PDB file of C-alpha atoms in Angstrom:
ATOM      1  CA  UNK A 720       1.929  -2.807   7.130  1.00 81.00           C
ATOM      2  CA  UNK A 721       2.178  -3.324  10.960  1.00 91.00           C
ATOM      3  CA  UNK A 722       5.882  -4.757  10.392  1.00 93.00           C
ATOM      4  CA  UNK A 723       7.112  -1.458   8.306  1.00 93.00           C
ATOM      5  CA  UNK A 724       5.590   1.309  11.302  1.00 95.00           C
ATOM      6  CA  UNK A 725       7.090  -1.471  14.262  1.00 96.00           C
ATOM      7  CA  UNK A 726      10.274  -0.572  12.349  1.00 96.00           C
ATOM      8  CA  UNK A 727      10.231   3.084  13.119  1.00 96.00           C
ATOM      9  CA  UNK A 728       9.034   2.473  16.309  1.00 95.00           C
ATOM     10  CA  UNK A 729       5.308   3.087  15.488  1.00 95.00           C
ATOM     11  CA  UNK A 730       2.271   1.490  15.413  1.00 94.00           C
ATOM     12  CA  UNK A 731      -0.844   2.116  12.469  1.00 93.00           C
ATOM     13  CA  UNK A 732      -3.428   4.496  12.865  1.00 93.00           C
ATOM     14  CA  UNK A 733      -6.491   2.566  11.544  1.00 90.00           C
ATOM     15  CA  UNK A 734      -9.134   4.598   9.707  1.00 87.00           C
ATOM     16  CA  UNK A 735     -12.486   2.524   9.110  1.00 77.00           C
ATOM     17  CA  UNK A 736     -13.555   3.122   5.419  1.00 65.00           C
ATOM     18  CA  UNK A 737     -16.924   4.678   4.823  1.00 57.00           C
ATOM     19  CA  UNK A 738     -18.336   6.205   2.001  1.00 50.00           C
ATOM     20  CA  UNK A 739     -16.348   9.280   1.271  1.00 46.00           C
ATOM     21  CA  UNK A 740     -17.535  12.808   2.231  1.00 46.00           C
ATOM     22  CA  UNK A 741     -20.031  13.841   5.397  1.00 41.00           C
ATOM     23  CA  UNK A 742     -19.324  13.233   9.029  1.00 37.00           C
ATOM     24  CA  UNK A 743     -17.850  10.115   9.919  1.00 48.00           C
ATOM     25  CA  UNK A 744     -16.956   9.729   6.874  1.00 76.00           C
ATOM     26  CA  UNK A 745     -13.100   7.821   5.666  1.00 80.00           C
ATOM     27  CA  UNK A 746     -12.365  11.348   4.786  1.00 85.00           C
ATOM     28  CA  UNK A 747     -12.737  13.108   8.016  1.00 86.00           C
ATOM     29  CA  UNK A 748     -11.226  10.367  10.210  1.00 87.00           C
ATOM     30  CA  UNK A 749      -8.223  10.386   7.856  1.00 90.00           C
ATOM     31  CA  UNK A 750      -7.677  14.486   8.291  1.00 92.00           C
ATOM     32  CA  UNK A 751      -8.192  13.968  11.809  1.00 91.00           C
ATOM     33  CA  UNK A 752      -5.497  11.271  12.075  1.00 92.00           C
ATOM     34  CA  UNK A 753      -2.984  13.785   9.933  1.00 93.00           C
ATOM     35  CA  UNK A 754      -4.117  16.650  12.332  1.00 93.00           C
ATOM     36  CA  UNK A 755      -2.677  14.259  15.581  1.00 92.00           C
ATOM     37  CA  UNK A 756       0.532  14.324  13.383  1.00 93.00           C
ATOM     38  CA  UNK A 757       0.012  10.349  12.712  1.00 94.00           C
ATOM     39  CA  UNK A 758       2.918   8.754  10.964  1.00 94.00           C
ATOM     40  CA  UNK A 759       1.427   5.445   9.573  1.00 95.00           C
ATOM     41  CA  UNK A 760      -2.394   5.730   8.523  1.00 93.00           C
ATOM     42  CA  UNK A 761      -4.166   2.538   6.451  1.00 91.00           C
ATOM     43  CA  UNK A 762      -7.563   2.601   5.252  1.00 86.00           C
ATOM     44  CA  UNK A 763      -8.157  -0.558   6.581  1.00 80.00           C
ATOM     45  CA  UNK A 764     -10.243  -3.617   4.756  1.00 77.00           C
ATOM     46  CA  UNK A 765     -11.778  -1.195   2.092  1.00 78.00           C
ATOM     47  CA  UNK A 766     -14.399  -2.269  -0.494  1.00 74.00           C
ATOM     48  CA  UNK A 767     -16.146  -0.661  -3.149  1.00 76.00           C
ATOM     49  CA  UNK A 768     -15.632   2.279  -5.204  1.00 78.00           C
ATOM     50  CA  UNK A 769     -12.652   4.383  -3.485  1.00 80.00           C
ATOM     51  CA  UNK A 770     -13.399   8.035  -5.133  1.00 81.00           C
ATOM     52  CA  UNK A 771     -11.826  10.963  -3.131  1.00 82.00           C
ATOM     53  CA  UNK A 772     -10.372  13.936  -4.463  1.00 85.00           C
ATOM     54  CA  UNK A 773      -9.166  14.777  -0.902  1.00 86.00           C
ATOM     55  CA  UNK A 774      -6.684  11.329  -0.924  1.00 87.00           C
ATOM     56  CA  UNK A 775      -5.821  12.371  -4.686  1.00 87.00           C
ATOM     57  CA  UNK A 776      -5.144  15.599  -4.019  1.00 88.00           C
ATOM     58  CA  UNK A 777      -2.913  14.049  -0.695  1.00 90.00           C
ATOM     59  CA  UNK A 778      -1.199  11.917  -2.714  1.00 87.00           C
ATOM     60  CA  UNK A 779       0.381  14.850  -5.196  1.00 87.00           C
ATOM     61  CA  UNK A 780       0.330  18.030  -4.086  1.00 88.00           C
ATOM     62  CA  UNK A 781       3.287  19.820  -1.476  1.00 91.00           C
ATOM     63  CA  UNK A 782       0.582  20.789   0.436  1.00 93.00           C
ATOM     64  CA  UNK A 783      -2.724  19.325   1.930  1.00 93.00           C
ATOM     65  CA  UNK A 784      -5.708  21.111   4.104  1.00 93.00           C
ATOM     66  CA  UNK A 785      -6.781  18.962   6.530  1.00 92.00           C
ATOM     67  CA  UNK A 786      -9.878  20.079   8.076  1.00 89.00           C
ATOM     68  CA  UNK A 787     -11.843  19.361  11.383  1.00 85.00           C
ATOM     69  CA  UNK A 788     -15.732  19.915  12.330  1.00 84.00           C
ATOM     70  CA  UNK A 789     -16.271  23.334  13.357  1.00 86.00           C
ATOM     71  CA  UNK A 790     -12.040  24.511  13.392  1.00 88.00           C
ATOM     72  CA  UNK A 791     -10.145  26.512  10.358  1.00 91.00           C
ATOM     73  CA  UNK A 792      -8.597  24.069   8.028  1.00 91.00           C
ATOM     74  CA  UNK A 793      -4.794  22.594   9.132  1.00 93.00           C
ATOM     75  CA  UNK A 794      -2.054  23.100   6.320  1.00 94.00           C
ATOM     76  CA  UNK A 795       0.208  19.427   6.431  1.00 94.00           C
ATOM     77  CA  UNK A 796       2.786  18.468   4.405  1.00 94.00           C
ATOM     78  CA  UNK A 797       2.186  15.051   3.129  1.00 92.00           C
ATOM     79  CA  UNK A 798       5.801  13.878   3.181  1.00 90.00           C
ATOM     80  CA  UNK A 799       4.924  13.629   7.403  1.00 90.00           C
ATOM     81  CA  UNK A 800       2.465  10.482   7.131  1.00 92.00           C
ATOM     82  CA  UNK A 801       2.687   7.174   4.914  1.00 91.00           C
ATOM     83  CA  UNK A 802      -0.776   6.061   3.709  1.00 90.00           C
ATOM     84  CA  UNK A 803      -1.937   2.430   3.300  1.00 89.00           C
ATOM     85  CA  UNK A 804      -5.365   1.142   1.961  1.00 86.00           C
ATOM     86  CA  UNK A 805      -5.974  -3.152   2.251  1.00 83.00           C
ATOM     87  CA  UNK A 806      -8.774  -4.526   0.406  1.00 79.00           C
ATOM     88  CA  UNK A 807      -9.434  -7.227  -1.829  1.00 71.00           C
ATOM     89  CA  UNK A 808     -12.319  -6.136  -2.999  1.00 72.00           C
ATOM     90  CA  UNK A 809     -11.837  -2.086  -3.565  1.00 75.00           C
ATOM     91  CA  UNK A 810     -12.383  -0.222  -7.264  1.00 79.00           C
ATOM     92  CA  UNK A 811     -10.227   2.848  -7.577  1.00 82.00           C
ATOM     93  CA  UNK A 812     -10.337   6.363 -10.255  1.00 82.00           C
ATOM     94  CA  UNK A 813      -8.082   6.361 -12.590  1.00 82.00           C
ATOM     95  CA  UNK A 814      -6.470   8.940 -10.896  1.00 83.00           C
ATOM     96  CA  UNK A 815      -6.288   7.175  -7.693  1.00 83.00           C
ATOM     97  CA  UNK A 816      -4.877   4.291  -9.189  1.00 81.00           C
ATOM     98  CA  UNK A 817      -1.914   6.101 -10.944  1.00 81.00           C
ATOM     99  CA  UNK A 818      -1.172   7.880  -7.467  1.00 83.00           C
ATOM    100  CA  UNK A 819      -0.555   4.193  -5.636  1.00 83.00           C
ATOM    101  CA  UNK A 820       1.898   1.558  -5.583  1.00 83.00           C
ATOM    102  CA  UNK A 821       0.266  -2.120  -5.554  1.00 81.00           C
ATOM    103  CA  UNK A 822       1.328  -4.753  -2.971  1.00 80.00           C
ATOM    104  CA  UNK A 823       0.465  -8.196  -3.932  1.00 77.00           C
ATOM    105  CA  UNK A 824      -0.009  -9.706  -0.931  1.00 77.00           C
ATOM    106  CA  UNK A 825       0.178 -13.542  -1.349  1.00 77.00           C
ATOM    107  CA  UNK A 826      -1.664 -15.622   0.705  1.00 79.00           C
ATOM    108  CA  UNK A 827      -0.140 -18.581   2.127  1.00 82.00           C
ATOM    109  CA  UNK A 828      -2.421 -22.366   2.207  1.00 82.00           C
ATOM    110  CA  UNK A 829      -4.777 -23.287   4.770  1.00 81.00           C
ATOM    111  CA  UNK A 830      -2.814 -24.659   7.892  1.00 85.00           C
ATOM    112  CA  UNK A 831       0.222 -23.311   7.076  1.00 87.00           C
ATOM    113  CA  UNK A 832       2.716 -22.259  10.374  1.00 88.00           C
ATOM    114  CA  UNK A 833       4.525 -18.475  10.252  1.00 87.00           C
ATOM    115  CA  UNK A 834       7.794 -18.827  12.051  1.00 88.00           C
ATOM    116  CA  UNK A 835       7.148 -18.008  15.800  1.00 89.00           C
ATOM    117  CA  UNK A 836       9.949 -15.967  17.643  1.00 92.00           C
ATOM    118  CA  UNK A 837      10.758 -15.829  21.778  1.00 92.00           C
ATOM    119  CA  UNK A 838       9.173 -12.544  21.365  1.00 94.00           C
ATOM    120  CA  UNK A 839       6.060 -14.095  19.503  1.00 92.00           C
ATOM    121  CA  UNK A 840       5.191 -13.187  16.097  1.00 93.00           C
ATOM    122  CA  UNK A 841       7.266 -11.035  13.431  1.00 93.00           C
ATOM    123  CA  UNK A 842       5.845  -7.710  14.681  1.00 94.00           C
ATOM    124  CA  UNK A 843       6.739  -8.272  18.316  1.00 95.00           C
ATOM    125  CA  UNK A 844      10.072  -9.508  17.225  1.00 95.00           C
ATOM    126  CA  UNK A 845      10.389  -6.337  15.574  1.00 96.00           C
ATOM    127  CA  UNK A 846       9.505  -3.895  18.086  1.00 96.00           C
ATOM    128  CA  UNK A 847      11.906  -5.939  20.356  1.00 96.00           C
ATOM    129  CA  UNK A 848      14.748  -5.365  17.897  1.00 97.00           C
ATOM    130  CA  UNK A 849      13.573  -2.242  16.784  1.00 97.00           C
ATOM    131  CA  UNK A 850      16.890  -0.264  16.518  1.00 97.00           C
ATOM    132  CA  UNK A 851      18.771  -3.454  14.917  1.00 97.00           C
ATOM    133  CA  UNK A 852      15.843  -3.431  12.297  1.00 96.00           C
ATOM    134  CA  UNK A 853      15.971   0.301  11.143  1.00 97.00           C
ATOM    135  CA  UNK A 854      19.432  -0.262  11.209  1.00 97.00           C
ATOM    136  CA  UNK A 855      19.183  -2.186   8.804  1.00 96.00           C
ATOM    137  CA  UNK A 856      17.302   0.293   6.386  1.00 95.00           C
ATOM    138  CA  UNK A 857      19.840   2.790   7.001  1.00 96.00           C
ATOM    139  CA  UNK A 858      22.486   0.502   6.315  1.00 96.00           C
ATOM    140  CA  UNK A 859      20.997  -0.005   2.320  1.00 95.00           C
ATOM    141  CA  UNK A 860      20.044   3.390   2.049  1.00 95.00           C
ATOM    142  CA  UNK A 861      23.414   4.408   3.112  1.00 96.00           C
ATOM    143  CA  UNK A 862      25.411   1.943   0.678  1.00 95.00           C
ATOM    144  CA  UNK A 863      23.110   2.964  -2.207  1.00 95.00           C
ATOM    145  CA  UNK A 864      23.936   6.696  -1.417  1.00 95.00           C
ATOM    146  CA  UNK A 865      27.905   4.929  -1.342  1.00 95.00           C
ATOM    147  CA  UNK A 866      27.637   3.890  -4.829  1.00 91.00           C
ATOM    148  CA  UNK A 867      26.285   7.039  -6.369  1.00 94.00           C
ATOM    149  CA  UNK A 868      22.850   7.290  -5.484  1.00 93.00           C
ATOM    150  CA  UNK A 869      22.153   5.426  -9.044  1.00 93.00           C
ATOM    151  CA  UNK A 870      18.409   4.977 -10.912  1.00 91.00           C
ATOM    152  CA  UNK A 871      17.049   2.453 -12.949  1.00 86.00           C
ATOM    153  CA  UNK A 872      16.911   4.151 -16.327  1.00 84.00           C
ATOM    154  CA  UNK A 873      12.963   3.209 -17.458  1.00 79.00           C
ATOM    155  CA  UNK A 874      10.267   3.024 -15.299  1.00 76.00           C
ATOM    156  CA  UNK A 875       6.662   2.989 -15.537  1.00 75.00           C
ATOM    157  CA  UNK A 876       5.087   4.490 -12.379  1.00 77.00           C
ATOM    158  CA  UNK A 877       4.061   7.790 -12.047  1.00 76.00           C
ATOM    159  CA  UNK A 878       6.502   8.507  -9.531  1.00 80.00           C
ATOM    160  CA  UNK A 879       9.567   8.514 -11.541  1.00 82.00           C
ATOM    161  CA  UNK A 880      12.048   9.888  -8.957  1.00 85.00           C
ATOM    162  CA  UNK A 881      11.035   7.126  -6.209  1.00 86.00           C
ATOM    163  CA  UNK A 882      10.567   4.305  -8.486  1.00 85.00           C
ATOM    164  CA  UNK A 883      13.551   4.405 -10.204  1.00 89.00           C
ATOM    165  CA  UNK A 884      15.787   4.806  -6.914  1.00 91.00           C
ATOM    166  CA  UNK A 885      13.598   2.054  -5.185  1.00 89.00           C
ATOM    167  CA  UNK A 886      13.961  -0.504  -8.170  1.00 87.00           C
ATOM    168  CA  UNK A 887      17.348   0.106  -8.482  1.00 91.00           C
ATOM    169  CA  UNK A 888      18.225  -0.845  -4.457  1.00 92.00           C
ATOM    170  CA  UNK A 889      15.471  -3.633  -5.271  1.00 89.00           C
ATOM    171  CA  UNK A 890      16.930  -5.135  -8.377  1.00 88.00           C
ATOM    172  CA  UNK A 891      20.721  -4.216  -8.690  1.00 88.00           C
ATOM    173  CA  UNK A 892      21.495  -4.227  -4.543  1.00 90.00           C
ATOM    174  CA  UNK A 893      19.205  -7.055  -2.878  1.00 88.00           C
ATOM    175  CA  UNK A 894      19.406  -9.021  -6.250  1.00 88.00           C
ATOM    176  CA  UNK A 895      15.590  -9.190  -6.380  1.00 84.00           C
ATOM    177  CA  UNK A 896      14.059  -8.763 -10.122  1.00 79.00           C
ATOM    178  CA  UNK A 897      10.963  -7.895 -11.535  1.00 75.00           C
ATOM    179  CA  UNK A 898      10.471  -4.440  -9.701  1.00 73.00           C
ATOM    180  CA  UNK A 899       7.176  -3.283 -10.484  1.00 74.00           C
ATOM    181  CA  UNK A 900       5.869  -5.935 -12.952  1.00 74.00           C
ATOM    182  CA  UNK A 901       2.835  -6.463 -13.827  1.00 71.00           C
ATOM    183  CA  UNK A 902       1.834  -2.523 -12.001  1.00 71.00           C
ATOM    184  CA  UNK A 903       0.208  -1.362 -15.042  1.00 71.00           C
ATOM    185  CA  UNK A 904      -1.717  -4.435 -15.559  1.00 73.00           C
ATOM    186  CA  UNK A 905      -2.858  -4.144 -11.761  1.00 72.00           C
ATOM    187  CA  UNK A 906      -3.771  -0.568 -11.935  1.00 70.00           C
ATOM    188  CA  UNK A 907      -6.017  -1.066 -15.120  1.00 73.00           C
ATOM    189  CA  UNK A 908      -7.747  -3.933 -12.926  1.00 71.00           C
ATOM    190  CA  UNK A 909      -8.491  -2.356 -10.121  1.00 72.00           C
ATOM    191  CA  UNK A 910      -9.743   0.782 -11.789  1.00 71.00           C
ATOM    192  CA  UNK A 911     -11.607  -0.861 -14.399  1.00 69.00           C
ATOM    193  CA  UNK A 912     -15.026  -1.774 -12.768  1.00 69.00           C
ATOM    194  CA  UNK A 913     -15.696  -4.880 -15.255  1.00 68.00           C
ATOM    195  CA  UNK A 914     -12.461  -6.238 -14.496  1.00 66.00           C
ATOM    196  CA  UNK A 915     -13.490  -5.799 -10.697  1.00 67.00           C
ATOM    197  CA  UNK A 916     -16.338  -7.984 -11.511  1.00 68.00           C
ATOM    198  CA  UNK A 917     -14.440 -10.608 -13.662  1.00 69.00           C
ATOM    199  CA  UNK A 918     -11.801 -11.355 -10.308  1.00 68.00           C
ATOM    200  CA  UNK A 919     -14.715 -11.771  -7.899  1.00 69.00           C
ATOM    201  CA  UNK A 920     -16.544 -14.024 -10.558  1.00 72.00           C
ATOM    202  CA  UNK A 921     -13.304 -16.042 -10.739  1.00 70.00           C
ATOM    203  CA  UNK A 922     -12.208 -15.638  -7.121  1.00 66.00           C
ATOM    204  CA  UNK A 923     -15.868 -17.844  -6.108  1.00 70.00           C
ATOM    205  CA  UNK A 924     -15.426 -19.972  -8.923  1.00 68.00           C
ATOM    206  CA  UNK A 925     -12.481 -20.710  -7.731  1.00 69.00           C
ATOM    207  CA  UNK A 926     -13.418 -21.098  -4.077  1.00 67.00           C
ATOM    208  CA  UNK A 927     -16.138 -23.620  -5.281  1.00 66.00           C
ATOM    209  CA  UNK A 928     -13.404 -26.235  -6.998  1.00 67.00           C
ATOM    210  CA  UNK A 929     -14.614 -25.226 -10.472  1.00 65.00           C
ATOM    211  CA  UNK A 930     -11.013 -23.989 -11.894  1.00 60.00           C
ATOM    212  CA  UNK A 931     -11.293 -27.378 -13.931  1.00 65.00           C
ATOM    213  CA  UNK A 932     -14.450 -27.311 -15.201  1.00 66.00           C
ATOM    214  CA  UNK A 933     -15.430 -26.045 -18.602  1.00 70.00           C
ATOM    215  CA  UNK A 934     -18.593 -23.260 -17.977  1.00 68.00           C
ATOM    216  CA  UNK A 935     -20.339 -20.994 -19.923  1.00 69.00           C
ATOM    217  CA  UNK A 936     -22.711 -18.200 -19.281  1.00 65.00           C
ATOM    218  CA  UNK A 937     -25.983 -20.099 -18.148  1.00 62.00           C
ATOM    219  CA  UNK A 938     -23.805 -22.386 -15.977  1.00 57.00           C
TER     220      UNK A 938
END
C-alpha cells in the first residue's frame, strides 16, 4: 500500500480502526481525512467485525457526505481518494465484502532478506524514481488503450467495468493468469463469521507445529 501512493508521489493517510460510529470513531477520522482532500486512506491493522454503512455507502454511490463535529456535512466524490483496510483478523457484511477487492498478501519465511536499494528499501527507491515509476503505469495503460481498450468477457466481481479491464491488462498484457481466483471463495470467508473462527483455529494450530497431527474436538 505504501509502494502504490510513493508512486503518485503520495504518502498514506492512516486511520486507526475503532468501533464504528461516535467520536473518535474509524468513521469520523476517515471523513475527516476525505475532508483534507486525502488521496490514499487505509484502515490500518483492523480486527473484528467491520460494519459501516458510511464505507458501504463510499464504496458505491457518485456521491458521499462527509461530515465533521459541529460543521454542515462536505459533499466528495469518491473517485478523489483510494481506500485500503489491512487486517488478518477482520469479519466484513456481506455487503462490505462484495464492495472490496482482496489482496492476498503472502508472507515471506522467518529470516528471509528483501532486496535493499542505494536508496534503501522499495518505497524509498520509489519515491526516488518516482516519475520513472508512474511512467511506467502510463505506459500499460496507454498500450492497453493502443489495442482497443479490450475486456475480459466473464468476470465475477461486482465491479464489472474495472474488473474486466484490469484482468484483461493482468492476464492478456503482463502474461499473469488467474486474475481474481479464488475472490468469491475469499469474500464468503471473511464475511462468514464461522469461517473467521475456523482460520484463526487453524492459523494457531498451525503456529504450534500441529499441521501433522491427527486432532479432534477434545484435543
Amino acid at each position: 500500500s505504501k509502494q502504490i501512493a510513493a508512486i503518485y508521489g503520495d504518502v498514506l493517510t492512516p486511520v486507526n480502526f475503532k468501533k464504528a460510529g461516535g467520536v473518535g470513531s474509524a468513521e469520523e477520522s476517515f471523513d475527516a481525512a476525505l475532508i483534507r482532500g486525502r488521496p490514499f486512506i487505509v484502515l490500518d491493522n483492523a480486527r473484528g467485525r467491520i460494519d459501516s454503512q458510511k464505507l458501504e455507502s463510499f464504496a458505491t454511490e457518485d456521491r458521499y457526505l462527509a461530515r465533521q463535529p459541529y460543521s454542515p456535512p462536505i459533499e466528495i466524490d469518491p473517485r478523489s481518494a483510494y481506500v485500503m483496510v489491512t487486517s488478518n483478523q477482520a469479519e466484513l457484511t456481506p455487503d462490505m465484502a462484495n464492495r472490496c477487492v482482496m489482496v492476498r498478501i503472502k508472507k515471506q519465511p522467518a529470516g528471509y532478506r528483501f532486496r535493499t536499494y542505494e536508496e534503501g528499501d522499495i518505497v524509498a527507491r520509489i519515491r526516488a524514481h518516482q516519475p520513472h515509476y508512474l511512467g511506467a503505469v502510463f505506459a500499460v495503460v496507454r498500450q492497453w488503450w493502443q489495442e482497443g481498450r479490450q475486456r475480459l468477457d466473464r468476470v465475477t466481481h461486482s465491479y464489472q467495468g474495472w474488473a474486466s479491464t484490469v484482468g484483461f491488462i493482468v492476464e492478456s498484457m503482463l502474461g499473469l493468469r488467474g486474475f481474481l481466483d479464488d475472490m468469491e471463495t475469499t469474500k464468503e470467508r471473511i464475511s462468514n463469521p464461522n469461517l473467521t473462527w475456523f482460520r484463526q483455529v487453524s492459523l494457531m494450530l498451525l503456529s504450534r507445529d500441529f499441521y501433522r497431527a491427527e486432532l479432534n474436538a477434545t484435543r
